[in-house]
Short mmCIF file of C-alpha atoms and ligand atoms in Angstrom, two decimals:
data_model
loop_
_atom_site.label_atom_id
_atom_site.label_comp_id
_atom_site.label_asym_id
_atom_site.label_seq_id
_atom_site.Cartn_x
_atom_site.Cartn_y
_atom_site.Cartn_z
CA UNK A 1 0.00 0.00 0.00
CA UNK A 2 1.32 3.62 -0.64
CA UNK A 3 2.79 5.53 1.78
CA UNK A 4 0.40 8.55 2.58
CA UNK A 5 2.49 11.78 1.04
CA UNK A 6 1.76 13.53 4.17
CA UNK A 7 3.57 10.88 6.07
CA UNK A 8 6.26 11.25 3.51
CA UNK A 9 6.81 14.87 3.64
CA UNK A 10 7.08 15.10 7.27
CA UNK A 11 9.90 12.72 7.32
CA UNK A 12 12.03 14.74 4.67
CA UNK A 13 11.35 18.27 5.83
CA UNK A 14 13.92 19.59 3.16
CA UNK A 15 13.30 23.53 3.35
CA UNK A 16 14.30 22.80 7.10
CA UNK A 17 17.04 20.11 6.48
CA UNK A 18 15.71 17.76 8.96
CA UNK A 19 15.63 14.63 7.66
CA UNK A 20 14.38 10.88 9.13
CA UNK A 21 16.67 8.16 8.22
CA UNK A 22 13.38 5.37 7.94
CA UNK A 23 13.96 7.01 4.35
CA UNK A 24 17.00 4.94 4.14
CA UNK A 25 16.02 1.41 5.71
CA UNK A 26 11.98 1.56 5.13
CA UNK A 27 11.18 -1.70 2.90
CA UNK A 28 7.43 0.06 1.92
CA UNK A 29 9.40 3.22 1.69
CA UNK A 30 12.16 0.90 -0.89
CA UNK A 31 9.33 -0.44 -2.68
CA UNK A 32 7.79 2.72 -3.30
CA UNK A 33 11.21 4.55 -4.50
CA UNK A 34 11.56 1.48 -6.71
CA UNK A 35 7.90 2.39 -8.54
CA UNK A 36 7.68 6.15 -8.31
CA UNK A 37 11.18 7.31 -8.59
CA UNK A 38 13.27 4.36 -10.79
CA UNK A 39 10.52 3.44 -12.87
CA UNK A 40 9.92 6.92 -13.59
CA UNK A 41 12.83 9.14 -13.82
CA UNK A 42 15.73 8.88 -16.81
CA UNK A 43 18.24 6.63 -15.78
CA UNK A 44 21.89 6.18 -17.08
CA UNK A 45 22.64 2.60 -18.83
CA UNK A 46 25.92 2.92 -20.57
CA UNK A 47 28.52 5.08 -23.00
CA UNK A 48 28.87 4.74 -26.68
CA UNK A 49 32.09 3.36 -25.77
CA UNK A 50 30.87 0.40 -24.34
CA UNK A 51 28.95 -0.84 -27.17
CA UNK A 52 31.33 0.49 -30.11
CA UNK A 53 29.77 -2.50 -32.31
CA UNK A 54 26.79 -4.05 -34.24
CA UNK A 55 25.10 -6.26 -32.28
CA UNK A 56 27.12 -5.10 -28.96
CA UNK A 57 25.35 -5.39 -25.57
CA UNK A 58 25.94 -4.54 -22.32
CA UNK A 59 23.68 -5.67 -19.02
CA UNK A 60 22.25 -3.40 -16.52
CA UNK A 61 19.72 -2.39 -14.27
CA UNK A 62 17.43 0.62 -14.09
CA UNK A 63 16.05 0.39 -10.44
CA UNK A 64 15.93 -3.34 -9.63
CA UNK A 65 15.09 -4.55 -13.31
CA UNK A 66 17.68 -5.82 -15.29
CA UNK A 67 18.12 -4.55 -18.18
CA UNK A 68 19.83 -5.36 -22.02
CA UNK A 69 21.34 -2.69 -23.52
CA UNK A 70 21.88 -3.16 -27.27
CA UNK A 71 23.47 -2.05 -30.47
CA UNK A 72 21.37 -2.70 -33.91
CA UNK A 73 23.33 -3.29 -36.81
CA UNK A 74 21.90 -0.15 -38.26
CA UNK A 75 24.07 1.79 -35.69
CA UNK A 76 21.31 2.79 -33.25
CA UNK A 77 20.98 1.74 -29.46
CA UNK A 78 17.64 0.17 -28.06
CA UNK A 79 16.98 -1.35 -24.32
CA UNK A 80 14.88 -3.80 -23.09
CA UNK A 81 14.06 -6.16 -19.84
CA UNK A 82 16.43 -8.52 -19.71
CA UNK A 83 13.13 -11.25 -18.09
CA UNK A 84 11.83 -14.03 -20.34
CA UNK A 85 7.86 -13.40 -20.91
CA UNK A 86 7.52 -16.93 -20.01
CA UNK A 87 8.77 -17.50 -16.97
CA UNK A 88 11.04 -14.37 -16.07
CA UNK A 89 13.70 -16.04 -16.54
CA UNK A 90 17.04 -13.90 -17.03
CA UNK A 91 17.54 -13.91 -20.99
CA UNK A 92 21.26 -13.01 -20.78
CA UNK A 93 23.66 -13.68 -17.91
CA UNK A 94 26.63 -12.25 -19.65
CA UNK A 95 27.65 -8.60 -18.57
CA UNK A 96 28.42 -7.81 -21.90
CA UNK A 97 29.44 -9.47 -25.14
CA UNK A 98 28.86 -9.22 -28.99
CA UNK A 99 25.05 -11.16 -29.89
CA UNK A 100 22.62 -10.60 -32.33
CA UNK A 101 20.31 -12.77 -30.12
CA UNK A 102 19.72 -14.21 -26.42
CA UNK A 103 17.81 -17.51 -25.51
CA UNK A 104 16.21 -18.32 -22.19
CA UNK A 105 18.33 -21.11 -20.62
CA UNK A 106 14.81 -22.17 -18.85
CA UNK A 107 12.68 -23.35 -22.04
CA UNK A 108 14.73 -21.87 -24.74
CA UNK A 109 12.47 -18.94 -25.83
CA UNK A 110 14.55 -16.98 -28.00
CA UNK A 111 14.71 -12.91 -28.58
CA UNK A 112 16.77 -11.42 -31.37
CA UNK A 113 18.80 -7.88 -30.22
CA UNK A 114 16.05 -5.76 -30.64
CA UNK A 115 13.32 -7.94 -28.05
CA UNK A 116 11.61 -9.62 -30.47
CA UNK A 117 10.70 -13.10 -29.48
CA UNK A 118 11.84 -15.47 -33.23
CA UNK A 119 12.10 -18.78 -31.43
CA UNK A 120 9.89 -21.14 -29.39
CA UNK A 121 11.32 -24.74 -29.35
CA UNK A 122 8.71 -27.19 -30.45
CA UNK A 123 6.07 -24.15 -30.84
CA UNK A 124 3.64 -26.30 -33.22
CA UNK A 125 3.35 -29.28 -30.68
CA UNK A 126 3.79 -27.19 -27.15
CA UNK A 127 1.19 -24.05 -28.69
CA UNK A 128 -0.94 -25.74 -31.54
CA UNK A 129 -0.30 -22.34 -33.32
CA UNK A 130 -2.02 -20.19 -31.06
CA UNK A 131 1.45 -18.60 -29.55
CA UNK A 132 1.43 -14.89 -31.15
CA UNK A 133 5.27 -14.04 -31.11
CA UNK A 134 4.78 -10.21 -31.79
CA UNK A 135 3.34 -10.19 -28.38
CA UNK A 136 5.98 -11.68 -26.11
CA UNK A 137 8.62 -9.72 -26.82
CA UNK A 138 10.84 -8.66 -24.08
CA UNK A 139 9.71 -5.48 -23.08
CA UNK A 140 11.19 -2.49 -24.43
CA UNK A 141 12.16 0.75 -22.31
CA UNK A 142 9.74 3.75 -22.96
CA UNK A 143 12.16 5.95 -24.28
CA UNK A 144 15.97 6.14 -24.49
CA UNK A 145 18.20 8.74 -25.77
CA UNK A 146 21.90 10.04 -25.56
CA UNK A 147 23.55 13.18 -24.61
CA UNK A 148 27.36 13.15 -25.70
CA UNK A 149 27.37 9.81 -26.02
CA UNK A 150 25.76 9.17 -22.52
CA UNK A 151 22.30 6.57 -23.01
CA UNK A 152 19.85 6.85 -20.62
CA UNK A 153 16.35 5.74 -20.55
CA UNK A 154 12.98 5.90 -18.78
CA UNK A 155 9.94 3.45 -18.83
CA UNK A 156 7.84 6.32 -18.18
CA UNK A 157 6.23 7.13 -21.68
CA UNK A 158 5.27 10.39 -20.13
CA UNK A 159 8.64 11.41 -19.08
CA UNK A 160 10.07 14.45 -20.48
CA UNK A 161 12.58 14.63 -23.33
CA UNK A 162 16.28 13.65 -21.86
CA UNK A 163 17.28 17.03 -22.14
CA UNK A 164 14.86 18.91 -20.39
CA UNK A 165 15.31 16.02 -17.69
CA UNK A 166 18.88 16.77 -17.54
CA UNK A 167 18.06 20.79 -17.66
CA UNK A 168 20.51 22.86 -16.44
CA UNK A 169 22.74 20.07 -15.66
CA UNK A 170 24.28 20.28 -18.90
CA UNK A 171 25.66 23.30 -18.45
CA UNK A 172 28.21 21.11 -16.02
CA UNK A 173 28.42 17.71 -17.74
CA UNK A 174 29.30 19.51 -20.60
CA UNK A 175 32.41 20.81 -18.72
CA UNK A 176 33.60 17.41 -18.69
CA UNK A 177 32.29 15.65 -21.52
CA UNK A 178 33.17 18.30 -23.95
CA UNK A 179 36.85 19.15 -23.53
CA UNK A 180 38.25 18.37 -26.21
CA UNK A 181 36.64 17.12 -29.40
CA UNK A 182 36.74 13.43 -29.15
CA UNK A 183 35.49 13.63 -25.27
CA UNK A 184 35.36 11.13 -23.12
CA UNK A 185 35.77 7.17 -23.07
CA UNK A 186 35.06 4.59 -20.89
CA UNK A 187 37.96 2.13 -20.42
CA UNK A 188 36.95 -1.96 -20.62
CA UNK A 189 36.12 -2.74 -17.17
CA UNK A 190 33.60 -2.18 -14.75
CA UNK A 191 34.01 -2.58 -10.91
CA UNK A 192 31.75 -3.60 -9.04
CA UNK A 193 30.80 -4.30 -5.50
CA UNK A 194 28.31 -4.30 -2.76
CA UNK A 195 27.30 -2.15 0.31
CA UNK A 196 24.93 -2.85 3.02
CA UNK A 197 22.99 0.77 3.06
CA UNK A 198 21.15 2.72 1.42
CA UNK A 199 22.07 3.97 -2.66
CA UNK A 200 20.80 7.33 -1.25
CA UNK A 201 23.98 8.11 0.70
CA UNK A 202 25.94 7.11 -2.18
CA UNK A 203 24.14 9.71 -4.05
CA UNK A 204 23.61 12.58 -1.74
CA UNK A 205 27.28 12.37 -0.77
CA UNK A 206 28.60 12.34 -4.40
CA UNK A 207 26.36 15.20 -5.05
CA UNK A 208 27.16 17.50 -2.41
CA UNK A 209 29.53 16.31 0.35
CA UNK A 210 32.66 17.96 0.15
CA UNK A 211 32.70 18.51 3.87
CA UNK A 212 33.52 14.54 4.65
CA UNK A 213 36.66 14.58 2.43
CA UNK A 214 38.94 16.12 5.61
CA UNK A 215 38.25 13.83 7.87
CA UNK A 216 36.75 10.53 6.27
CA UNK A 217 39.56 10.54 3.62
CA UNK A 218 42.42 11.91 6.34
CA UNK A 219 44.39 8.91 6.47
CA UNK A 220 44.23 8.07 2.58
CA UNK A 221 45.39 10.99 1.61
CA UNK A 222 47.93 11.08 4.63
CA UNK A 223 49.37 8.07 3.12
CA UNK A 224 50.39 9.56 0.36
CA UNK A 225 51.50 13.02 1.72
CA UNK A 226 48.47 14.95 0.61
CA UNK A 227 47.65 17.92 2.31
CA UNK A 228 44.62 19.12 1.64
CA UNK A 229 45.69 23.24 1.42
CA UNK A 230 43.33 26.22 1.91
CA UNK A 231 42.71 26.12 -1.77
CA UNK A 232 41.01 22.89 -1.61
CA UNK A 233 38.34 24.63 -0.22
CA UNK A 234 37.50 26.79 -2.51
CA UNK A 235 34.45 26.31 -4.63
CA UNK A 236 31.47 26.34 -4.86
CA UNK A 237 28.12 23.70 -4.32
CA UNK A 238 25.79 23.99 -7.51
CA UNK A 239 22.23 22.77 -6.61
CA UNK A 240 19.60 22.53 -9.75
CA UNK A 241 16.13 22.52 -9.53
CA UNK A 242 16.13 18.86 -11.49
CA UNK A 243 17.66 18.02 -8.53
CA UNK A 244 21.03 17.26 -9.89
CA UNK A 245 23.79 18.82 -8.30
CA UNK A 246 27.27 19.17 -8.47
CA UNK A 247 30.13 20.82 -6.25
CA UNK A 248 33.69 21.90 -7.75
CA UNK A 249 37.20 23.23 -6.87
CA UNK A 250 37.34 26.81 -8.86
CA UNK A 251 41.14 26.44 -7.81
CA UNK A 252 42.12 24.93 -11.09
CA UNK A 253 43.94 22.22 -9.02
CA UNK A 254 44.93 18.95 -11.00
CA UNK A 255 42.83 15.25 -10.04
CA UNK A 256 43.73 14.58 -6.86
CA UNK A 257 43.06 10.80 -7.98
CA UNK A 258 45.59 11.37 -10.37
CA UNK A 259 48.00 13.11 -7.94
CA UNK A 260 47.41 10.91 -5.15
CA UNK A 261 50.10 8.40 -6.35
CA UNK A 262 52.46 10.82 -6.86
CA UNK A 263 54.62 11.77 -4.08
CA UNK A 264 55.92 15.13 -2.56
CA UNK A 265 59.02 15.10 -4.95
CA UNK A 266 56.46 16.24 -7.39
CA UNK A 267 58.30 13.89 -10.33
CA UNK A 268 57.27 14.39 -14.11
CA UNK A 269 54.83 11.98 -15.02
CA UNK A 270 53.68 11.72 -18.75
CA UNK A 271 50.01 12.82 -17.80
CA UNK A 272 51.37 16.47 -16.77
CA UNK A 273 52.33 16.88 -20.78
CA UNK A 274 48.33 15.96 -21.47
CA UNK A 275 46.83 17.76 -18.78
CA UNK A 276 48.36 20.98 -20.23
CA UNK A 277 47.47 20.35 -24.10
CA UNK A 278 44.07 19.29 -22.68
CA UNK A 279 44.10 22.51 -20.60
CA UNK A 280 44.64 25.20 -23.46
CA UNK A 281 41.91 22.99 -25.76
CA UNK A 282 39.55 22.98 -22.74
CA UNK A 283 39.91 26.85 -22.43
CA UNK A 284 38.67 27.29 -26.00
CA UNK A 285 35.92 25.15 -26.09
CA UNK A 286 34.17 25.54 -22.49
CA UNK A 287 35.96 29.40 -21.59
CA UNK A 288 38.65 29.70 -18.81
CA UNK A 289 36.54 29.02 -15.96
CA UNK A 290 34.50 25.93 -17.20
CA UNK A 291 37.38 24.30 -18.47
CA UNK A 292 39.18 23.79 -14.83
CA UNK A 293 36.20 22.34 -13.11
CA UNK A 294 36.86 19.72 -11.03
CA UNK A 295 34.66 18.00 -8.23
CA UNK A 296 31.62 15.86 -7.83
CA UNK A 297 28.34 15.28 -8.80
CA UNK A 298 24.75 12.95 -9.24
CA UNK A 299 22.71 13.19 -11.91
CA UNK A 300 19.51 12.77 -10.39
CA UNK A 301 18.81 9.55 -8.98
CA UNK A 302 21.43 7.45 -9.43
CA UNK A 303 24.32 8.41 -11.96
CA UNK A 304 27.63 10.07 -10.01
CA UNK A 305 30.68 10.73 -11.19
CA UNK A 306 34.08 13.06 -10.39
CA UNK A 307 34.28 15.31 -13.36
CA UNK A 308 37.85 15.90 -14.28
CA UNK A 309 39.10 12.84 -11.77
CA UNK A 310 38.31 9.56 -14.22
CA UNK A 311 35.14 8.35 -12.82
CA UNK A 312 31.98 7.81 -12.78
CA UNK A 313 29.56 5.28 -11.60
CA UNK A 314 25.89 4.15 -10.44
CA UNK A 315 24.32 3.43 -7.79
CA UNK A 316 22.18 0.09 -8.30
CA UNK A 317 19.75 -0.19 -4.94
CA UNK A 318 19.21 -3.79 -4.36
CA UNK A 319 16.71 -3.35 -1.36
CA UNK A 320 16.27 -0.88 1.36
CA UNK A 321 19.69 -1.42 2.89
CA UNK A 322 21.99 -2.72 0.52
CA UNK A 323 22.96 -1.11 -3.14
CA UNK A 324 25.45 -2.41 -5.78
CA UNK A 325 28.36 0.38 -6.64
CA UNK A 326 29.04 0.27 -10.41
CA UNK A 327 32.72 1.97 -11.19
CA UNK A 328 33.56 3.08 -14.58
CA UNK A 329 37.32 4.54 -15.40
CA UNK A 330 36.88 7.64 -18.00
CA UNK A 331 39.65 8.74 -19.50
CA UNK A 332 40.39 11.53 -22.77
CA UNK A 333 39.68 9.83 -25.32
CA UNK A 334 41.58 12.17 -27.30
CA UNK A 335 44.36 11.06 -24.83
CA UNK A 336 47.96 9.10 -25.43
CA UNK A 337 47.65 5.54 -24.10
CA UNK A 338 50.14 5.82 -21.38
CA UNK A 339 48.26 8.61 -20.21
CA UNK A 340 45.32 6.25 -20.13
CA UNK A 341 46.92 3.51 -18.61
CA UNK A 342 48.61 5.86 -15.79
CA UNK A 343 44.90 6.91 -15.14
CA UNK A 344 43.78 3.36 -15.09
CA UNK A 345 45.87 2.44 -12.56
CA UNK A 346 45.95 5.39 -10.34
CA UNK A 347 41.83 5.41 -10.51
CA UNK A 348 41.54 1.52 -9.40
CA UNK A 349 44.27 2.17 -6.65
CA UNK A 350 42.46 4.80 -5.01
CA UNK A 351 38.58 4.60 -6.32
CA UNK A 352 38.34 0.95 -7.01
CA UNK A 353 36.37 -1.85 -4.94
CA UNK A 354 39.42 -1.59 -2.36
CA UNK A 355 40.93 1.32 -3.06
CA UNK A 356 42.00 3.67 -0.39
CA UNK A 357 39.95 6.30 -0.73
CA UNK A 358 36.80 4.25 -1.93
CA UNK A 359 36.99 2.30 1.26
CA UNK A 360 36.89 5.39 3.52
CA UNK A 361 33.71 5.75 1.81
CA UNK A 362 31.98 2.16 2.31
CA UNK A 363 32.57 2.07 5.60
CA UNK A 364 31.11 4.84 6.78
CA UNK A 365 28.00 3.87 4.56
CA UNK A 366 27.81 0.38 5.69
CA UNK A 367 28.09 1.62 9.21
CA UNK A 368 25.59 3.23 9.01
CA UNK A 369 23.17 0.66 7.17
CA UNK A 370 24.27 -1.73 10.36
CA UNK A 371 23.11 0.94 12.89
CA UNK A 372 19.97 1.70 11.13
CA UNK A 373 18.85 -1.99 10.53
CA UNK A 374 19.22 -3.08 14.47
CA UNK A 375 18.58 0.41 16.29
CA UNK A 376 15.14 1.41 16.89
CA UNK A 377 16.37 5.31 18.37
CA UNK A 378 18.28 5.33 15.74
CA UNK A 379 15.37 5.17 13.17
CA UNK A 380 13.31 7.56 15.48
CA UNK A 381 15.81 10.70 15.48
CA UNK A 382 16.19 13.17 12.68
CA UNK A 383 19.18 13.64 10.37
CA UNK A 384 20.57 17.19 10.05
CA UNK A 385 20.68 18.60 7.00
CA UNK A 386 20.85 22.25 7.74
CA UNK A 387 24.91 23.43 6.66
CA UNK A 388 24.58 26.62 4.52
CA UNK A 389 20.33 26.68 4.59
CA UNK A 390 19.29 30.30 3.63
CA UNK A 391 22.82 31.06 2.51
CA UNK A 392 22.50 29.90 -1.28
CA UNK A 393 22.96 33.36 -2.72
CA UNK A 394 26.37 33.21 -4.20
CA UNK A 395 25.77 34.71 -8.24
CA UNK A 396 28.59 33.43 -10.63
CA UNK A 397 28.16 34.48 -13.85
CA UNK A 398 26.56 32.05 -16.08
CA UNK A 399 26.66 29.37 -13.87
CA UNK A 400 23.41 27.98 -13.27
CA UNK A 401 21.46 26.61 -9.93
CA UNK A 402 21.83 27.74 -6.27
CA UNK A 403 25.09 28.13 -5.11
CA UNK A 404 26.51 28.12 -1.78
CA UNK A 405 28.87 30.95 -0.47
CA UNK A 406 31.27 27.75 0.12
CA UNK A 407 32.41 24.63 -0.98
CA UNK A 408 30.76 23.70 2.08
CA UNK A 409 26.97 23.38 2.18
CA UNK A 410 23.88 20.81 2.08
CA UNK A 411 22.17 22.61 -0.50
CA UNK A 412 22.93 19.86 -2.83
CA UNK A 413 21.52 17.13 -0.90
CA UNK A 414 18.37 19.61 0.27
CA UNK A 415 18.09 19.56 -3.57
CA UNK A 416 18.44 16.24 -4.10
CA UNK A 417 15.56 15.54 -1.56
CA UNK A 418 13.30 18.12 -2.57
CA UNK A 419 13.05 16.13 -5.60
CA UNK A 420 13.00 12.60 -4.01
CA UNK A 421 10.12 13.64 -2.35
CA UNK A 422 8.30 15.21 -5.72
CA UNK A 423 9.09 12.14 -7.27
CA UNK A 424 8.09 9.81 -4.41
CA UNK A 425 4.21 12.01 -4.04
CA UNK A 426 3.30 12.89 -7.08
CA UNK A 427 0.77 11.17 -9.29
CA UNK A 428 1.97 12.52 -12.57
CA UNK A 429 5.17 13.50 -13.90
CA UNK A 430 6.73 16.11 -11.08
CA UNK A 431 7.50 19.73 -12.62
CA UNK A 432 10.56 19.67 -14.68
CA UNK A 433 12.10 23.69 -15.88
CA UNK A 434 12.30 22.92 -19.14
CA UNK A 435 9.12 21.15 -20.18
CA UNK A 436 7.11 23.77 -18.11
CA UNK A 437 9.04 26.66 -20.24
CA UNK A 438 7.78 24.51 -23.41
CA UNK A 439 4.36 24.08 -22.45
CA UNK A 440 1.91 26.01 -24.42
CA UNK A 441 0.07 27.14 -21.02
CA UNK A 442 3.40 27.93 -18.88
CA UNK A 443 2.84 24.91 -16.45
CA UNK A 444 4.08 22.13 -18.10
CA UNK A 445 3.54 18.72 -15.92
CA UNK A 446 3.78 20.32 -12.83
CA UNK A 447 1.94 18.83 -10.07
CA UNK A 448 3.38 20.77 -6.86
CA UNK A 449 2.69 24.27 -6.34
CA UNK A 450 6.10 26.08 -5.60
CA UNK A 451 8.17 26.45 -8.71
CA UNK A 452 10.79 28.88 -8.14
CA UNK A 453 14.60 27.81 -8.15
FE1 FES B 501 12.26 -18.40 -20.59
FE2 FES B 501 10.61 -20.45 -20.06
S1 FES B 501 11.32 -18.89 -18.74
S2 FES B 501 11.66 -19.99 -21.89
FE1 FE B 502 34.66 10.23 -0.17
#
């Protein structure tokens, strides 16, 4: 049964940043995120460098559903449920690979690339004819689109095009994706592991938590004589009304992935040379400011990265209090290979399953999830979310969103949760900037009230 919204909104009070954790270890509250939120909103499924190929694939999930996604030979990308319509049955248990079709290991059903069901063994004798293959396909994804070479879909036929989704969010991606012509790539691999907690924390923290870095990450970068300077705070939070958000260093500092394995002696390394081409190419195509950007960010719900530090990744939830972390490497693809290689390594040493600064991370998140599943006070009390509320007033020129006066502030994840909790109480599709600008009438979907950024 739904959860009333009434109940919902008093346990994410955003506009006061008091927050109750049941959000996070709920099960009716996990069911509910998994049919209003993931089966609703855009979700990211994989780079054109993943599936480079005809007849590429690579397996997913969007929410808890897996999901095929697949190259046709005619060059274009579709996505369906990877579930047999006979039995459910997983049609592909490959991660990836090179097929033009998948059959059901159960019964044998079998679906070409694009979801169409072309075999049924012994169809005559099991159906007497009566089986109609054009309707058991697997089913497809609503829609599904790319932005610079980024696929995401939605199973939501009334979701909004993928670029008013994204909004003003492009503005930033842009700043990563768009350096230099060829842009980015994602390097063969992905890592993946599990937490016991929430995907939420993965994604509020990736969106706005710059604050934990000092202490959480102390000892990892202490290992490798990093000190985080004044400079390091410097920045700003970026938080976007399509609750995507996004925090950056306007320091122009290099990766600190990519520095962390160098020590104090400050040696040459080749990625110095690229970092410096890429710099001056950067400058023309994105402006001066743009092109130093470096920092954090979700793309609402699930989709995080570090723009300018080689990764991104998702956040698959797998039930109230566990989530699956999914860890792409992105490198230049304009880049040389040993600059690409350097990166590879250097990303997987410190933002891989066991990395050093990864595992900071996981176990404050799983800590947490531990706390939240036995406690019962610890349910019952309110988070704090209140760091920098009523102090998002910084103006940058031509930057969009509400900024914070600091590199420190919740105004990301106050963002974030604001549209959670559209998402999670609203019948229709909540308001999205864009689509209301396009609507004939001025309203576009909008079902809640209070529009303004
Ligand atoms: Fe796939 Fe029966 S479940 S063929
Ligand atoms: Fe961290």
């Amino acid at each position: 049964m739904a959860i009333d919204p009434d109940e919902l909104k008093t346990l994410v009070d955003w506009e006061n940043g008091q927050i109750s954790p049941r959000i996070f270890i709920d099960e009716e509250i996990y069911r509910q995120e998994l049919a209003q939120v993931f089966d609703r909103a855009w979700l990211f499924l994989a780079h054109d460098s993943m599936i480079p190929e005809p007849n590429d694939f690579f397996s997913t999930y969007m929410g808890g559903d897996p999901v095929i996604v697949s190259r046709l030979a005619d060059g274009s990308v579709t996505a369906f449920l990877n579930a047999c319509r006979h039995r459910g049955m997983k049609v592909c248990r490959a991660e990836d690979g090179n097929a033009k079709s998948f059959m059901c290991t159960y019964h044998g059903w079998t679906y070409d690339n694009e979801g169409k069901l072309i075999n049924v063994p012994m169809s005559e004798e099991a159906y007497l004819g009566d089986l109609d293959y054009s309707q058991n396909g697997l089913l497809k994804v609503a829609q599904i689109d790319s932005y610079r070479g980024l696929h995401f879909a939605t199973f939501d036929p009334e979701a909004p095009p993928l670029l008013d989704y994204l909004g003003d969010m492009t503005f930033y991606l842009d700043s990563f994706l768009d350096q230099t012509p060829g842009g980015i790539e994602f390097l063969p691999g992905v890592i993946k592991w599990t937490i016991h907690g929430n995907w939420k924390m993965g994604a509020e923290q990736f969106g706005g938590d710059a604050y934990h870095a000092v202490i959480t990450h102390a000892s990892s970068f202490g290992a490798y004589n990093k000190r985080r300077d004044r400079d390091s705070n410097m920045g700003e939070q970026a938080a976007l009304r399509e609750g995507h958000t996004t925090g950056y260093s306007l320091a122009g500092t290099k990766s600190e992935l990519r520095d962390i394995l160098r020590h104090e002696d400050g040696e040459h390394q080749p990625s110095d040379d690229w970092e410096a081409e890429k710099l001056a190419i950067a400058e023309q195509r994105l402006g001066p400011e743009r092109a130093k950007l470096r920092g954090h960010m979700n793309v609402f719900p699930n989709f995080s990265g570090l723009p300018g530090q080689a990764n991104l990744r998702i956040w698959h939830p797998k039930g109230p209090n566990k989530f699956e972390i999914w860890s792409f490497t992105v490198v230049d693809k304009d880049a040389p290979d040993e600059v690409k290689r350097g990166t590879q390594l250097s990303a997987t040493v410190t933002e891989g399953a066991a990395g050093v600064v990864e595992s900071d991370d996981g176990e404050n998140w799983d800590l947490i999830g531990q706390l939240l599943e036995q406690g019962h006070r610890t349910r019952e009390m309110k988070w704090n979310y209140t760091m920098g509320i009523g102090k998002e007033d910084r103006m940058h020129a031509g930057f969009p969103g509400k900024l914070s006066r600091t590199i420190m502030s919740e105004g990301p994840q106050r963002a974030f949760y604001r549209r959670w909790l559209e998402f999670m109480t609203s019948a229709k599709w909540p308001y999205t900037p864009k689509s209301a600008q396009a609507a004939p009438n001025g309203t576009g979907s909008a079902t809640v009230s209070e529009h303004a950024r």
